[in-house]
PDB file of C-alpha atoms in Angstrom:
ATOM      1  CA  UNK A 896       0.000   0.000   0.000  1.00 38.00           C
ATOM      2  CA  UNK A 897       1.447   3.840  -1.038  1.00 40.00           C
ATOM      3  CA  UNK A 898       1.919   6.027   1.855  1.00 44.00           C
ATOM      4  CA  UNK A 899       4.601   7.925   3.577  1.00 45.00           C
ATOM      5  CA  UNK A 900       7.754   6.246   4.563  1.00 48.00           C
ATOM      6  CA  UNK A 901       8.658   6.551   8.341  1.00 45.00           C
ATOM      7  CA  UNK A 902      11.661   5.875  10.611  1.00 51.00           C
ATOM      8  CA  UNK A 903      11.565   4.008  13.474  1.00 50.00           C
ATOM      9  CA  UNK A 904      10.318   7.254  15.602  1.00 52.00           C
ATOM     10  CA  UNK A 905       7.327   7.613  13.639  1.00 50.00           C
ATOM     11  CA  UNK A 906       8.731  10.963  11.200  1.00 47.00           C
ATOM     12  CA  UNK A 907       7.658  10.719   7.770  1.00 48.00           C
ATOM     13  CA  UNK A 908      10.246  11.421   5.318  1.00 53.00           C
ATOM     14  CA  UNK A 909       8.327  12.956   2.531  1.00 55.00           C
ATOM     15  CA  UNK A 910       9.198  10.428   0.180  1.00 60.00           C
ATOM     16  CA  UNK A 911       6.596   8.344  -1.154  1.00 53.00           C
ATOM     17  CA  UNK A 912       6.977   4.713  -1.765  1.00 51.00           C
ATOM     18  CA  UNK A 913       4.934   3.235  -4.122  1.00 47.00           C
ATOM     19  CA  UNK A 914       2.270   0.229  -3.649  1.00 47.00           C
ATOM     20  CA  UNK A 915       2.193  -3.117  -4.784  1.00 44.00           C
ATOM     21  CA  UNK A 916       6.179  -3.657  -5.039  1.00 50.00           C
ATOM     22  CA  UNK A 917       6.748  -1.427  -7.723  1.00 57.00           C
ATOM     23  CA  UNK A 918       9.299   1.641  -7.688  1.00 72.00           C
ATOM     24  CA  UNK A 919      10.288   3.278  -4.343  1.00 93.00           C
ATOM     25  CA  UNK A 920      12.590   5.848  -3.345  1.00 96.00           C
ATOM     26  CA  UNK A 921      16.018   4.260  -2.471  1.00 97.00           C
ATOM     27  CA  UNK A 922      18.847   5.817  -0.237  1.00 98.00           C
ATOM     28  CA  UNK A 923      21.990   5.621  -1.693  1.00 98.00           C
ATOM     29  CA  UNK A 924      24.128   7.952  -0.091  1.00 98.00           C
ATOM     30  CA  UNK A 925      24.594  11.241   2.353  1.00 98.00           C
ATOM     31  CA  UNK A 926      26.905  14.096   2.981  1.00 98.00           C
ATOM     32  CA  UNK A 927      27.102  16.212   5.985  1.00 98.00           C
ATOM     33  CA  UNK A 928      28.520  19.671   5.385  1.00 98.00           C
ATOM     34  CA  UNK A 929      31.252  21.023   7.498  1.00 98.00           C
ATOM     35  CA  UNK A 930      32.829  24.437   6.259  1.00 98.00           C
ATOM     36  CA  UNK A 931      32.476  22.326   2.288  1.00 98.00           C
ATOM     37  CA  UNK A 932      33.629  24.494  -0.712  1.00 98.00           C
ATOM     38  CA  UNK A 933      31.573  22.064  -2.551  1.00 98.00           C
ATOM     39  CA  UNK A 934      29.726  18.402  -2.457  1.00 98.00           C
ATOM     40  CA  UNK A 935      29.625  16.619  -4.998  1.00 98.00           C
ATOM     41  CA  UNK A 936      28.326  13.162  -6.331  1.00 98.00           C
ATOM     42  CA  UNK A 937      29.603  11.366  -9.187  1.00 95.00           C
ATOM     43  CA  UNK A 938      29.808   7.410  -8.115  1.00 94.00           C
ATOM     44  CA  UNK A 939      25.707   7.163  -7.621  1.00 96.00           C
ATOM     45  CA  UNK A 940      24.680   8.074 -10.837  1.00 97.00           C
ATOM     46  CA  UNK A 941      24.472   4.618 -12.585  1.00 95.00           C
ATOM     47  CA  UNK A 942      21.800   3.443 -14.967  1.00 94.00           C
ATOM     48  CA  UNK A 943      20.062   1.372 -11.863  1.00 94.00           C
ATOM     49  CA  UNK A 944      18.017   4.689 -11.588  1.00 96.00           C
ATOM     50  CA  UNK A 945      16.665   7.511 -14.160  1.00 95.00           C
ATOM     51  CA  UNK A 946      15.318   9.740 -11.205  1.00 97.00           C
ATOM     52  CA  UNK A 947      17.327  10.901  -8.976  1.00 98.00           C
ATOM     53  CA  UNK A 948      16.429  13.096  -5.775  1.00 98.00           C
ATOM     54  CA  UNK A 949      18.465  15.626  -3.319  1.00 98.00           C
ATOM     55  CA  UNK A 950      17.379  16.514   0.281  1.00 98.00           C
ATOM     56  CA  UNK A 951      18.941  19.413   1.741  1.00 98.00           C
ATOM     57  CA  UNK A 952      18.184  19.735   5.496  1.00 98.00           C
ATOM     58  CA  UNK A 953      19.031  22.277   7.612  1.00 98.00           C
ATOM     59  CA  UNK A 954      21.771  23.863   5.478  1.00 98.00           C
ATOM     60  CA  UNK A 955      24.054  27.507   6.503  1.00 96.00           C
ATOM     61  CA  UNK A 956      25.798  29.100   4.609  1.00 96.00           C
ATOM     62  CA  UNK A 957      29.283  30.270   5.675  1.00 97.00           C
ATOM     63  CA  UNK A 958      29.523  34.412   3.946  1.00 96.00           C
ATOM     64  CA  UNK A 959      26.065  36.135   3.955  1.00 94.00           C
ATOM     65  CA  UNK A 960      24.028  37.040   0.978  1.00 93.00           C
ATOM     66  CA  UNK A 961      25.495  33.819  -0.470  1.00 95.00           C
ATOM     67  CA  UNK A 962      23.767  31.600  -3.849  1.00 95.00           C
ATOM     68  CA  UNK A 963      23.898  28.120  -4.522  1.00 96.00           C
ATOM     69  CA  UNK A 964      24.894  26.486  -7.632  1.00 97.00           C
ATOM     70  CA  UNK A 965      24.777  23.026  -8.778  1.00 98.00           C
ATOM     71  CA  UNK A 966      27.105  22.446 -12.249  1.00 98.00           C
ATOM     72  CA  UNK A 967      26.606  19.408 -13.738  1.00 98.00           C
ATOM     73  CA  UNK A 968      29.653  16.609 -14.729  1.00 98.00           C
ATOM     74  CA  UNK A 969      30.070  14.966 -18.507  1.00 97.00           C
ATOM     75  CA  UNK A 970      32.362  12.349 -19.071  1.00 96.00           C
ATOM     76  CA  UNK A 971      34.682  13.445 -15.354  1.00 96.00           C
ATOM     77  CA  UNK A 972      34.342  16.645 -16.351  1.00 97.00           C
ATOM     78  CA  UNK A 973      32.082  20.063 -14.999  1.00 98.00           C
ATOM     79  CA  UNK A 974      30.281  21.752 -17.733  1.00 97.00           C
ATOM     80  CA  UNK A 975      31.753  25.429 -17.158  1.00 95.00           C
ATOM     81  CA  UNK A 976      30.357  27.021 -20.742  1.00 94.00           C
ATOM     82  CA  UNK A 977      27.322  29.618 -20.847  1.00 97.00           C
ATOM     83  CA  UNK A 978      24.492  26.979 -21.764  1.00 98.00           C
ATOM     84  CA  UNK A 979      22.803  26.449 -18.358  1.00 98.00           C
ATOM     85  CA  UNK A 980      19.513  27.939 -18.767  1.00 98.00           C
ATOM     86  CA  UNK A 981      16.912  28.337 -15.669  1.00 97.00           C
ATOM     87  CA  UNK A 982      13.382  29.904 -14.296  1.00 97.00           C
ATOM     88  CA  UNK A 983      12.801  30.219 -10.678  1.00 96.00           C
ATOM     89  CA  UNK A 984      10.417  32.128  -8.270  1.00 96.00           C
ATOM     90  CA  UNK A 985       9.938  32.983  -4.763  1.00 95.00           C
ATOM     91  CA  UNK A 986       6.739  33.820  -2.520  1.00 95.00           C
ATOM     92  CA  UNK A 987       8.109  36.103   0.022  1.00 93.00           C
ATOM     93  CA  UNK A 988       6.118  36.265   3.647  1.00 92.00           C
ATOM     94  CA  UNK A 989       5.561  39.650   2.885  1.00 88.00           C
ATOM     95  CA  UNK A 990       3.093  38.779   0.135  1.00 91.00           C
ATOM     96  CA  UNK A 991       5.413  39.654  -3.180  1.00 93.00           C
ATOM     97  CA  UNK A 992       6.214  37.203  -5.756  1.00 94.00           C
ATOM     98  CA  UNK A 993       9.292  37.392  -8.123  1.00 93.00           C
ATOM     99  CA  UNK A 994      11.279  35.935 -10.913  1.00 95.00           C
ATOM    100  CA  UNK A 995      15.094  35.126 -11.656  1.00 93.00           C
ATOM    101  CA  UNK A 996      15.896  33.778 -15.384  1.00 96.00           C
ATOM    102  CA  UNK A 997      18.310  33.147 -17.745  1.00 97.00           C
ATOM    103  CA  UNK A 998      18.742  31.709 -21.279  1.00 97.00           C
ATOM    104  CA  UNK A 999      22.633  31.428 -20.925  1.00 97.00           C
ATOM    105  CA  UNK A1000      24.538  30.946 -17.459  1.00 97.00           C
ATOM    106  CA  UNK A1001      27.764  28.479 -16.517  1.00 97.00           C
ATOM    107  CA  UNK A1002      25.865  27.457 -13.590  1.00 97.00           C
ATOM    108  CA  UNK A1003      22.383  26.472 -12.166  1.00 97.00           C
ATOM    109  CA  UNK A1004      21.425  29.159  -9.749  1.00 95.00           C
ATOM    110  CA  UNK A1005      19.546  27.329  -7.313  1.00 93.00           C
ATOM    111  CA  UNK A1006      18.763  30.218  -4.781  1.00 91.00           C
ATOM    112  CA  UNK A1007      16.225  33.082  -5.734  1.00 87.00           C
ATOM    113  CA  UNK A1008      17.120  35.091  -2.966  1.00 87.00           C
ATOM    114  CA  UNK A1009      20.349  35.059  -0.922  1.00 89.00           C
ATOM    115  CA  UNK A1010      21.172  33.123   1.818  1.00 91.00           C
ATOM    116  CA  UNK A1011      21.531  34.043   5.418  1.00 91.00           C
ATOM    117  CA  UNK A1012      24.139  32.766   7.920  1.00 94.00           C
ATOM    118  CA  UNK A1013      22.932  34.572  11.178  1.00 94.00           C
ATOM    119  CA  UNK A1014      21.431  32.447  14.065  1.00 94.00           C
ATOM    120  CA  UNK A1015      18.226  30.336  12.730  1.00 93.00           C
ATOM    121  CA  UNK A1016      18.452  31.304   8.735  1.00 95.00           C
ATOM    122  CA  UNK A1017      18.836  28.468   6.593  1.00 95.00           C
ATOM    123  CA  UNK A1018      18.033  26.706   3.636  1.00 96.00           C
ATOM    124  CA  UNK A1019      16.310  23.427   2.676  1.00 97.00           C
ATOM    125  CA  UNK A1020      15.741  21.937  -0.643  1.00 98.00           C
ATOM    126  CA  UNK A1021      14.005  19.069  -2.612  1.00 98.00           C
ATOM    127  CA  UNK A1022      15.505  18.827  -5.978  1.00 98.00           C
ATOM    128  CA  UNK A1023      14.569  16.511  -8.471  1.00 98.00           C
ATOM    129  CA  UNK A1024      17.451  15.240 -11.449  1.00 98.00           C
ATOM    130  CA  UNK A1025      15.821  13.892 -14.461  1.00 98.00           C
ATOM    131  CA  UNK A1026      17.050  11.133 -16.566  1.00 96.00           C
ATOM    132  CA  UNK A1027      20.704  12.238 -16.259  1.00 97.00           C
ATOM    133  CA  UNK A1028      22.329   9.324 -18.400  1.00 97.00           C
ATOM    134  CA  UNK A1029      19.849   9.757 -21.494  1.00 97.00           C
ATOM    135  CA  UNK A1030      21.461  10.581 -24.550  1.00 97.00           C
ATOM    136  CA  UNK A1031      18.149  11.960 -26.593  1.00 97.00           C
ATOM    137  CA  UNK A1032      17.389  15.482 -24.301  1.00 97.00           C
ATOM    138  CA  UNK A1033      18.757  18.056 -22.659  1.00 98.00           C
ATOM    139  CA  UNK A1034      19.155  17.563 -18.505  1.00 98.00           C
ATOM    140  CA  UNK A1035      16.982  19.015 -16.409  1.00 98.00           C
ATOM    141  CA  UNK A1036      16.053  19.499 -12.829  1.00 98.00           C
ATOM    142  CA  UNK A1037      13.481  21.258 -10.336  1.00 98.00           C
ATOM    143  CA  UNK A1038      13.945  22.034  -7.163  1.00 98.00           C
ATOM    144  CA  UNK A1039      11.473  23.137  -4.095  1.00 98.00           C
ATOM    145  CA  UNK A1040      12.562  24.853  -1.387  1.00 97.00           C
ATOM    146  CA  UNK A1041      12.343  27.232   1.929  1.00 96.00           C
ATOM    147  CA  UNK A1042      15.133  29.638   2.290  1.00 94.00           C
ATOM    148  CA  UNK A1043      15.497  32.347   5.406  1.00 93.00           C
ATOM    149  CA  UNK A1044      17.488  34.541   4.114  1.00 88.00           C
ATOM    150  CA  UNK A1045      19.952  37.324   5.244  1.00 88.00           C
ATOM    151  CA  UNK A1046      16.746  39.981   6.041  1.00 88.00           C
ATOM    152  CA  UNK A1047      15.452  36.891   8.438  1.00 90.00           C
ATOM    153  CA  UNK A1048      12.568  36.894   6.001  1.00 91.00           C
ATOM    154  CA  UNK A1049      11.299  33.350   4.756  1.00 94.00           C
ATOM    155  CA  UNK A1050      11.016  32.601   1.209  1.00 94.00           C
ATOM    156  CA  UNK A1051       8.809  29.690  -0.768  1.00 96.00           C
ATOM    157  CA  UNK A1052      11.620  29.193  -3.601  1.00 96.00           C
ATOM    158  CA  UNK A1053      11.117  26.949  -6.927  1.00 96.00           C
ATOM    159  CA  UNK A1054      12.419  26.252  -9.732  1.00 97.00           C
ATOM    160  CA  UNK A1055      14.032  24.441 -12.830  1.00 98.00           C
ATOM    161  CA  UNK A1056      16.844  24.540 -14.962  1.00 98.00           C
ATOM    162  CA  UNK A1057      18.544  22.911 -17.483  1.00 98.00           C
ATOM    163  CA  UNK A1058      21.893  22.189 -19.797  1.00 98.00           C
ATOM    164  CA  UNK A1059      21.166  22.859 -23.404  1.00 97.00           C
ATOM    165  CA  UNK A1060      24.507  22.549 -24.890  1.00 97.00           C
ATOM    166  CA  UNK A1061      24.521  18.246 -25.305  1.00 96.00           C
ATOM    167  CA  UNK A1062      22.276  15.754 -25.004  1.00 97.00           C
ATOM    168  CA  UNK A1063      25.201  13.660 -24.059  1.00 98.00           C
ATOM    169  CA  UNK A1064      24.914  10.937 -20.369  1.00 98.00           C
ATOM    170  CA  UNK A1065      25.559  13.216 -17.302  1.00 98.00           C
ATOM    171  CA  UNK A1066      27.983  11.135 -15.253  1.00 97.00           C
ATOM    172  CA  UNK A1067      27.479  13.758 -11.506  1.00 97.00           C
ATOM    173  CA  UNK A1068      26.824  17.164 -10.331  1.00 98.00           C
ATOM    174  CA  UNK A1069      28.124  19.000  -7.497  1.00 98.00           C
ATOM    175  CA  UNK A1070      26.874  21.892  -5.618  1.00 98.00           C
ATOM    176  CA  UNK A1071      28.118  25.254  -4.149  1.00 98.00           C
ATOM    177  CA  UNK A1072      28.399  28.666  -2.843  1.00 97.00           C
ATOM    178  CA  UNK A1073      29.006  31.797  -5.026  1.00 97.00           C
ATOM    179  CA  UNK A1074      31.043  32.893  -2.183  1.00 96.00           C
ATOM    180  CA  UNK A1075      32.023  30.935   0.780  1.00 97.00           C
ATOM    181  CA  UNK A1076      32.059  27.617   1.817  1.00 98.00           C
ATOM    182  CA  UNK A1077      28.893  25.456   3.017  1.00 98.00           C
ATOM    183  CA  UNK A1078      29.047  26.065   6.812  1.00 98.00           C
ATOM    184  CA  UNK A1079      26.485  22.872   7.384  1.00 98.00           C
ATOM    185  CA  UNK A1080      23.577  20.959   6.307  1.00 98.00           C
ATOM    186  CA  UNK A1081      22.797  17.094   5.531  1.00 98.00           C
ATOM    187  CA  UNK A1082      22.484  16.271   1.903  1.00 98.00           C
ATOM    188  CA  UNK A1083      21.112  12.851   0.863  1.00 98.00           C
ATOM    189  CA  UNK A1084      20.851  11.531  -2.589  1.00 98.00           C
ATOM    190  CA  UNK A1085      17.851   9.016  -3.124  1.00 98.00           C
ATOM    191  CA  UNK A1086      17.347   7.106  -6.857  1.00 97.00           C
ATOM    192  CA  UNK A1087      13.770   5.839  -8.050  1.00 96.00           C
ATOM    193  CA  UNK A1088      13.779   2.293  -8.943  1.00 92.00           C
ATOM    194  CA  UNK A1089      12.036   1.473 -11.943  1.00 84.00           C
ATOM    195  CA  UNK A1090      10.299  -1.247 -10.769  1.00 79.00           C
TER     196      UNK A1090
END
């Protein structure tokens, strides 16, 4: 039977595992942060899953005002060239709405708004890889997140971008900072099986 998967404490994890012994929502790795310039995974991205799915809990950022980027990696190498393209939003508490874009960056801004790194701002993030070893599209991902940023003001941020240059296999990705280092956070990469 579908429902929501739970430890042994009785906290759901948000993931949703599906019913009758199809696909599910396998852990395959984590990463805690600890004053990181970057995280990165290239060793779980095999063809046993096409979906792949990042939790970021809890995450601080070391400078404030601070973005995060993810790049992604082709054939042990990160793409670095101006064909990341990506559309995000934010719902700000004090009722606004707004819009970052671009048709031509050498990264995937993942942030809307800035991070904070005073006492109790932080940033947490669902993001969603599609298909990353295809070779008939471009890569994409989308992303849904809750960011506190510098101002202390909390921020409903989502997203999606993708690489437009190759529809070549994506072999990783790695994540971080424009400036700084990840101060902490858990991150923890989950595949969906296929059956």
């Amino acid at each position: 039977m579908s429902g929501i998967i739970s430890d042994n404490q009785g906290r759901s994890s948000g993931l949703v595992k599906a019913a009758g012994g199809g696909g599910a929502w396998n852990f395959l790795s984590k990463q805690t942060a600890s004053n990181s310039a970057l995280l990165e995974w290239n060793s779980d991205i095999t063809s046993t899953y096409d979906v792949y799915k990042l939790i970021i809990s809890n995450a601080h950022s070391v400078n404030d005002s601070a973005h995060a980027y993810i790049r992604l990696r082709q054939s042990s190498s990160y793409l670095t060239g101006s064909n990341y393209r990506f559309a995000a939003a934010r719902a700000v508490d004090s009722g606004s709405i707004s819009v970052q874009v671009s048709t031509g960056d050498s990264v995937m801004r993942l942030t809307n708004d800035s991070t904070g790194n005073a006492t109790g701002e932080n940033w947490n993030y669902e993001i969603t890889f599609w298909d990353l070893l295809a070779t008939d599209n471009y890569k994409q991902i989308h992303w849904n997140a809750c960011n506190i940023n510098q101002d202390g003001t909390i921020k409903h941020e989502f997203g999606a971008a993708s690489y437009n240059a190759s529809v070549a296999a994506m072999d990783g990705f790695k994540i971080y900072m424009d400036s700084g280092n990840i101060a902490s956070g858990e991150f923890a990469l989950y595949g969906l099986a296929q059956a």
